């Protein structure tokens, strides 16, 4: 990692982080805890406290000697956390060659298994949804309404938190989604988002509402959960249908113009993408 020093003895309540740094190019927070002697529970607790205090993604514990128990603890933390969270155990030694001055040698005692984290992350994304039947019933009703309005030819509802279907423009999709207490209607734009953003004011004036922009898409959101009451779910379904119809009428003309101007390919899109997120 290319690290940039932010502060030494950085305050976290009554405690102080030995070194607070940022990773160059990503701005991820990195906390580094230095310790004489063997690893102990006190310093393990400090590492976790500092990580929480600075919402750090990377934790580095530098010591003279790692015990097997604490090496196992860091391995366990790396296995149980997401792919963006990383714990490193580092042993520092000094060496001399002949009459040279002592030089530092850093040896990894514990580190993230990136391959394992990637597999765990992928597994969490495709894990069957507990409320699959509820999602299927909800999206089936929404799809029926959209099919009546000739937005899609789909005839089924997805057993997951989202349903996607083509918007009639290559590489552009609608995504209807539930996540973290919100329901959203998204327009996935892939590589033309930046070009469309030039017309952001006109797009939002035409629609009559502000969109969120980013991550290859624009979207609208409102509070909502698949476990809401029947009346609330119906209101969410009506909102999704109305939003899609309004986007088709007032936003897609801008998207089509931008797609034509940037030479968006004519490759066909599938009606629904099981892996779309």
C-alpha positions as a Python dict, from the first residue, in 0.01 Angstrom:
ca = {
    (1, 'X'): (0, 0, 0),
    (2, 'X'): (104, 355, -73),
    (3, 'X'): (34, 524, 261),
    (4, 'X'): (16, 893, 342),
    (5, 'X'): (59, 1004, 703),
    (6, 'X'): (-242, 1188, 846),
    (7, 'X'): (-149, 1213, 1213),
    (8, 'X'): (47, 1042, 1488),
    (9, 'X'): (-114, 1003, 1831),
    (10, 'X'): (-453, 1074, 1674),
    (11, 'X'): (-724, 1108, 1938),
    (12, 'X'): (-1006, 854, 1982),
    (13, 'X'): (-1188, 956, 2299),
    (14, 'X'): (-938, 904, 2582),
    (15, 'X'): (-717, 687, 2358),
    (16, 'X'): (-462, 770, 2090),
    (17, 'X'): (-390, 592, 1761),
    (18, 'X'): (-16, 547, 1711),
    (19, 'X'): (-43, 622, 1338),
    (20, 'X'): (-345, 730, 1134),
    (21, 'X'): (-284, 715, 759),
    (22, 'X'): (-469, 714, 429),
    (23, 'X'): (-410, 487, 135),
    (24, 'X'): (-298, 691, -164),
    (25, 'X'): (-545, 694, -449),
    (26, 'X'): (-838, 558, -246),
    (27, 'X'): (-850, 770, 72),
    (28, 'X'): (-918, 456, 278),
    (29, 'X'): (-839, 512, 646),
    (30, 'X'): (-558, 296, 785),
    (31, 'X'): (-485, 264, 1158),
    (32, 'X'): (-148, 132, 1271),
    (33, 'X'): (-91, 14, 1628),
    (34, 'X'): (268, -44, 1743),
    (35, 'X'): (353, -264, 2041),
    (36, 'X'): (666, -377, 2222),
    (37, 'X'): (697, -744, 2308),
    (38, 'X'): (429, -1007, 2251),
    (39, 'X'): (75, -941, 2132),
    (40, 'X'): (-185, -909, 2409),
    (41, 'X'): (-558, -856, 2453),
    (42, 'X'): (-514, -492, 2551),
    (43, 'X'): (-362, -397, 2217),
    (44, 'X'): (-607, -614, 2023),
    (45, 'X'): (-887, -414, 2186),
    (46, 'X'): (-711, -91, 2094),
    (47, 'X'): (-684, -196, 1729),
    (48, 'X'): (-1060, -257, 1713),
    (49, 'X'): (-1143, 62, 1906),
    (50, 'X'): (-929, 276, 1677),
    (51, 'X'): (-1075, 110, 1368),
    (52, 'X'): (-1427, 193, 1485),
    (53, 'X'): (-1331, 547, 1586),
    (54, 'X'): (-1196, 632, 1241),
    (55, 'X'): (-1418, 396, 1037),
    (56, 'X'): (-1099, 239, 908),
    (57, 'X'): (-1084, -16, 628),
    (58, 'X'): (-732, -136, 705),
    (59, 'X'): (-586, -225, 1045),
    (60, 'X'): (-213, -296, 1094),
    (61, 'X'): (-80, -432, 1421),
    (62, 'X'): (301, -412, 1442),
    (63, 'X'): (474, -609, 1721),
    (64, 'X'): (794, -789, 1810),
    (65, 'X'): (622, -1127, 1845),
    (66, 'X'): (279, -1264, 1747),
    (67, 'X'): (123, -1535, 1964),
    (68, 'X'): (-63, -1812, 1786),
    (69, 'X'): (-387, -1707, 1955),
    (70, 'X'): (-373, -1350, 1825),
    (71, 'X'): (-263, -1460, 1478),
    (72, 'X'): (-567, -1688, 1474),
    (73, 'X'): (-785, -1395, 1585),
    (74, 'X'): (-675, -1178, 1291),
    (75, 'X'): (-729, -1468, 1053),
    (76, 'X'): (-1079, -1512, 1194),
    (77, 'X'): (-1156, -1141, 1156),
    (78, 'X'): (-1037, -1147, 795),
    (79, 'X'): (-1257, -1448, 723),
    (80, 'X'): (-1567, -1297, 882),
    (81, 'X'): (-1551, -943, 743),
    (82, 'X'): (-1623, -812, 394),
    (83, 'X'): (-1370, -776, 114),
    (84, 'X'): (-1302, -408, 194),
    (85, 'X'): (-1201, -475, 556),
    (86, 'X'): (-843, -594, 609),
    (87, 'X'): (-644, -689, 917),
    (88, 'X'): (-267, -724, 903),
    (89, 'X'): (-32, -860, 1166),
    (90, 'X'): (327, -749, 1117),
    (91, 'X'): (642, -856, 1302),
    (92, 'X'): (930, -609, 1295),
    (93, 'X'): (1295, -717, 1326),
    (94, 'X'): (1631, -554, 1270),
    (95, 'X'): (1921, -709, 1084),
    (96, 'X'): (2284, -619, 1022),
    (97, 'X'): (2517, -722, 747),
    (98, 'X'): (2876, -693, 856),
    (99, 'X'): (2936, -349, 1002),
    (100, 'X'): (2628, -191, 845),
    (101, 'X'): (2373, 4, 1043),
    (102, 'X'): (2072, -200, 1156),
    (103, 'X'): (1794, -221, 898),
    (104, 'X'): (1424, -284, 953),
    (105, 'X'): (1264, -605, 826),
    (106, 'X'): (885, -640, 830),
    (107, 'X'): (734, -988, 818),
    (108, 'X'): (365, -1064, 771),
    (109, 'X'): (219, -1278, 1048),
    (110, 'X'): (-144, -1240, 933),
    (111, 'X'): (-309, -1095, 626),
    (112, 'X'): (-640, -1107, 436),
    (113, 'X'): (-705, -1400, 206),
    (114, 'X'): (-834, -1196, -91),
    (115, 'X'): (-947, -1501, -285),
    (116, 'X'): (-1154, -1623, 8),
    (117, 'X'): (-1304, -1277, 66),
    (118, 'X'): (-1401, -1250, -300),
    (119, 'X'): (-1575, -1587, -283),
    (120, 'X'): (-1755, -1491, 39),
    (121, 'X'): (-1866, -1161, -111),
    (122, 'X'): (-1999, -1332, -422),
    (123, 'X'): (-2175, -1594, -211),
    (124, 'X'): (-2349, -1327, -4),
    (125, 'X'): (-2480, -1163, -319),
    (126, 'X'): (-2639, -1479, -454),
    (127, 'X'): (-2762, -1626, -125),
    (128, 'X'): (-3132, -1716, -156),
    (129, 'X'): (-3360, -1449, -16),
    (130, 'X'): (-3559, -1554, 290),
    (131, 'X'): (-3864, -1359, 171),
    (132, 'X'): (-3838, -1481, -188),
    (133, 'X'): (-4208, -1557, -219),
    (134, 'X'): (-4301, -1208, -98),
    (135, 'X'): (-4071, -1046, -353),
    (136, 'X'): (-4205, -1265, -631),
    (137, 'X'): (-4566, -1177, -551),
    (138, 'X'): (-4485, -806, -529),
    (139, 'X'): (-4284, -785, -850),
    (140, 'X'): (-4532, -1003, -1037),
    (141, 'X'): (-4799, -739, -974),
    (142, 'X'): (-4566, -457, -1082),
    (143, 'X'): (-4461, -640, -1399),
    (144, 'X'): (-4825, -706, -1491),
    (145, 'X'): (-4897, -332, -1479),
    (146, 'X'): (-4585, -247, -1680),
    (147, 'X'): (-4668, -509, -1939),
    (148, 'X'): (-5016, -358, -1977),
    (149, 'X'): (-4840, -29, -2056),
    (150, 'X'): (-4603, -202, -2302),
    (151, 'X'): (-4293, -125, -2096),
    (152, 'X'): (-4185, -490, -2079),
    (153, 'X'): (-4286, -831, -2209),
    (154, 'X'): (-4189, -1005, -1885),
    (155, 'X'): (-4454, -1227, -1732),
    (156, 'X'): (-4294, -1320, -1400),
    (157, 'X'): (-4177, -1163, -1075),
    (158, 'X'): (-3827, -1206, -933),
    (159, 'X'): (-3764, -1400, -611),
    (160, 'X'): (-3508, -1146, -496),
    (161, 'X'): (-3482, -784, -381),
    (162, 'X'): (-3473, -644, -735),
    (163, 'X'): (-3624, -689, -1078),
    (164, 'X'): (-3461, -557, -1394),
    (165, 'X'): (-3568, -530, -1757),
    (166, 'X'): (-3453, -351, -2068),
    (167, 'X'): (-3552, 9, -2132),
    (168, 'X'): (-3552, -41, -2510),
    (169, 'X'): (-3212, 124, -2557),
    (170, 'X'): (-2899, -93, -2580),
    (171, 'X'): (-2728, -136, -2241),
    (172, 'X'): (-2995, 68, -2060),
    (173, 'X'): (-3213, -105, -1800),
    (174, 'X'): (-3477, -30, -1543),
    (175, 'X'): (-3407, -176, -1200),
    (176, 'X'): (-3674, -188, -928),
    (177, 'X'): (-3524, -260, -589),
    (178, 'X'): (-3569, -293, -214),
    (179, 'X'): (-3264, -228, 1),
    (180, 'X'): (-3192, -108, 356),
    (181, 'X'): (-3542, 22, 426),
    (182, 'X'): (-3586, 192, 89),
    (183, 'X'): (-3756, 114, -239),
    (184, 'X'): (-3596, 254, -552),
    (185, 'X'): (-3654, 293, -924),
    (186, 'X'): (-3323, 302, -1109),
    (187, 'X'): (-3216, 358, -1465),
    (188, 'X'): (-2891, 172, -1532),
    (189, 'X'): (-2695, 369, -1793),
    (190, 'X'): (-2351, 209, -1784),
    (191, 'X'): (-2098, 411, -1988),
    (192, 'X'): (-2335, 690, -2099),
    (193, 'X'): (-2404, 830, -1751),
    (194, 'X'): (-2128, 1089, -1778),
    (195, 'X'): (-2256, 1211, -2114),
    (196, 'X'): (-2613, 1230, -1983),
    (197, 'X'): (-2497, 1429, -1679),
    (198, 'X'): (-2428, 1723, -1913),
    (199, 'X'): (-2807, 1743, -1950),
    (200, 'X'): (-2880, 1685, -1582),
    (201, 'X'): (-3070, 2009, -1525),
    (202, 'X'): (-3287, 1954, -1833),
    (203, 'X'): (-3354, 1591, -1740),
    (204, 'X'): (-3462, 1680, -1387),
    (205, 'X'): (-3669, 1977, -1502),
    (206, 'X'): (-3846, 1753, -1751),
    (207, 'X'): (-3914, 1486, -1490),
    (208, 'X'): (-4006, 1738, -1220),
    (209, 'X'): (-3790, 1580, -950),
    (210, 'X'): (-3423, 1548, -854),
    (211, 'X'): (-3247, 1215, -920),
    (212, 'X'): (-2954, 1063, -739),
    (213, 'X'): (-2661, 1020, -983),
    (214, 'X'): (-2373, 774, -963),
    (215, 'X'): (-2258, 412, -993),
    (216, 'X'): (-2357, 400, -1364),
    (217, 'X'): (-2717, 495, -1290),
    (218, 'X'): (-2972, 753, -1182),
    (219, 'X'): (-3241, 668, -933),
    (220, 'X'): (-3533, 776, -716),
    (221, 'X'): (-3600, 632, -371),
    (222, 'X'): (-3862, 632, -99),
    (223, 'X'): (-3899, 447, 234),
    (224, 'X'): (-4022, 93, 179),
    (225, 'X'): (-3973, -270, 277),
    (226, 'X'): (-4111, -600, 153),
    (227, 'X'): (-4240, -652, 509),
    (228, 'X'): (-4459, -340, 500),
    (229, 'X'): (-4836, -368, 531),
    (230, 'X'): (-5038, -462, 223),
    (231, 'X'): (-5155, -102, 180),
    (232, 'X'): (-4799, 33, 200),
    (233, 'X'): (-4673, -228, -46),
    (234, 'X'): (-4950, -137, -290),
    (235, 'X'): (-4853, 229, -261),
    (236, 'X'): (-4490, 136, -331),
    (237, 'X'): (-4593, -75, -631),
    (238, 'X'): (-4804, 211, -770),
    (239, 'X'): (-4514, 451, -721),
    (240, 'X'): (-4274, 220, -904),
    (241, 'X'): (-4509, 181, -1200),
    (242, 'X'): (-4582, 554, -1221),
    (243, 'X'): (-4210, 639, -1195),
    (244, 'X'): (-4113, 398, -1474),
    (245, 'X'): (-4386, 533, -1703),
    (246, 'X'): (-4279, 888, -1629),
    (247, 'X'): (-3911, 806, -1690),
    (248, 'X'): (-4001, 644, -2021),
    (249, 'X'): (-4191, 954, -2132),
    (250, 'X'): (-3969, 1233, -1996),
    (251, 'X'): (-3617, 1094, -1948),
    (252, 'X'): (-3561, 827, -2212),
    (253, 'X'): (-3569, 1079, -2500),
    (254, 'X'): (-3258, 1242, -2348),
    (255, 'X'): (-3098, 899, -2294),
    (256, 'X'): (-3169, 801, -2654),
    (257, 'X'): (-3017, 1124, -2783),
    (258, 'X'): (-2702, 1073, -2576),
    (259, 'X'): (-2679, 706, -2675),
    (260, 'X'): (-2700, 800, -3042),
    (261, 'X'): (-2440, 1075, -3005),
    (262, 'X'): (-2183, 850, -2837),
    (263, 'X'): (-2247, 563, -3076),
    (264, 'X'): (-2395, 326, -2821),
    (265, 'X'): (-2371, -24, -2966),
    (266, 'X'): (-2667, -204, -3116),
    (267, 'X'): (-2606, -525, -2920),
    (268, 'X'): (-2924, -685, -2797),
    (269, 'X'): (-3023, -677, -2431),
    (270, 'X'): (-3190, -963, -2252),
    (271, 'X'): (-3533, -898, -2107),
    (272, 'X'): (-3416, -955, -1751),
    (273, 'X'): (-3072, -1001, -1602),
    (274, 'X'): (-3066, -1244, -1310),
    (275, 'X'): (-2734, -1105, -1191),
    (276, 'X'): (-2810, -736, -1222),
    (277, 'X'): (-2752, -538, -906),
}
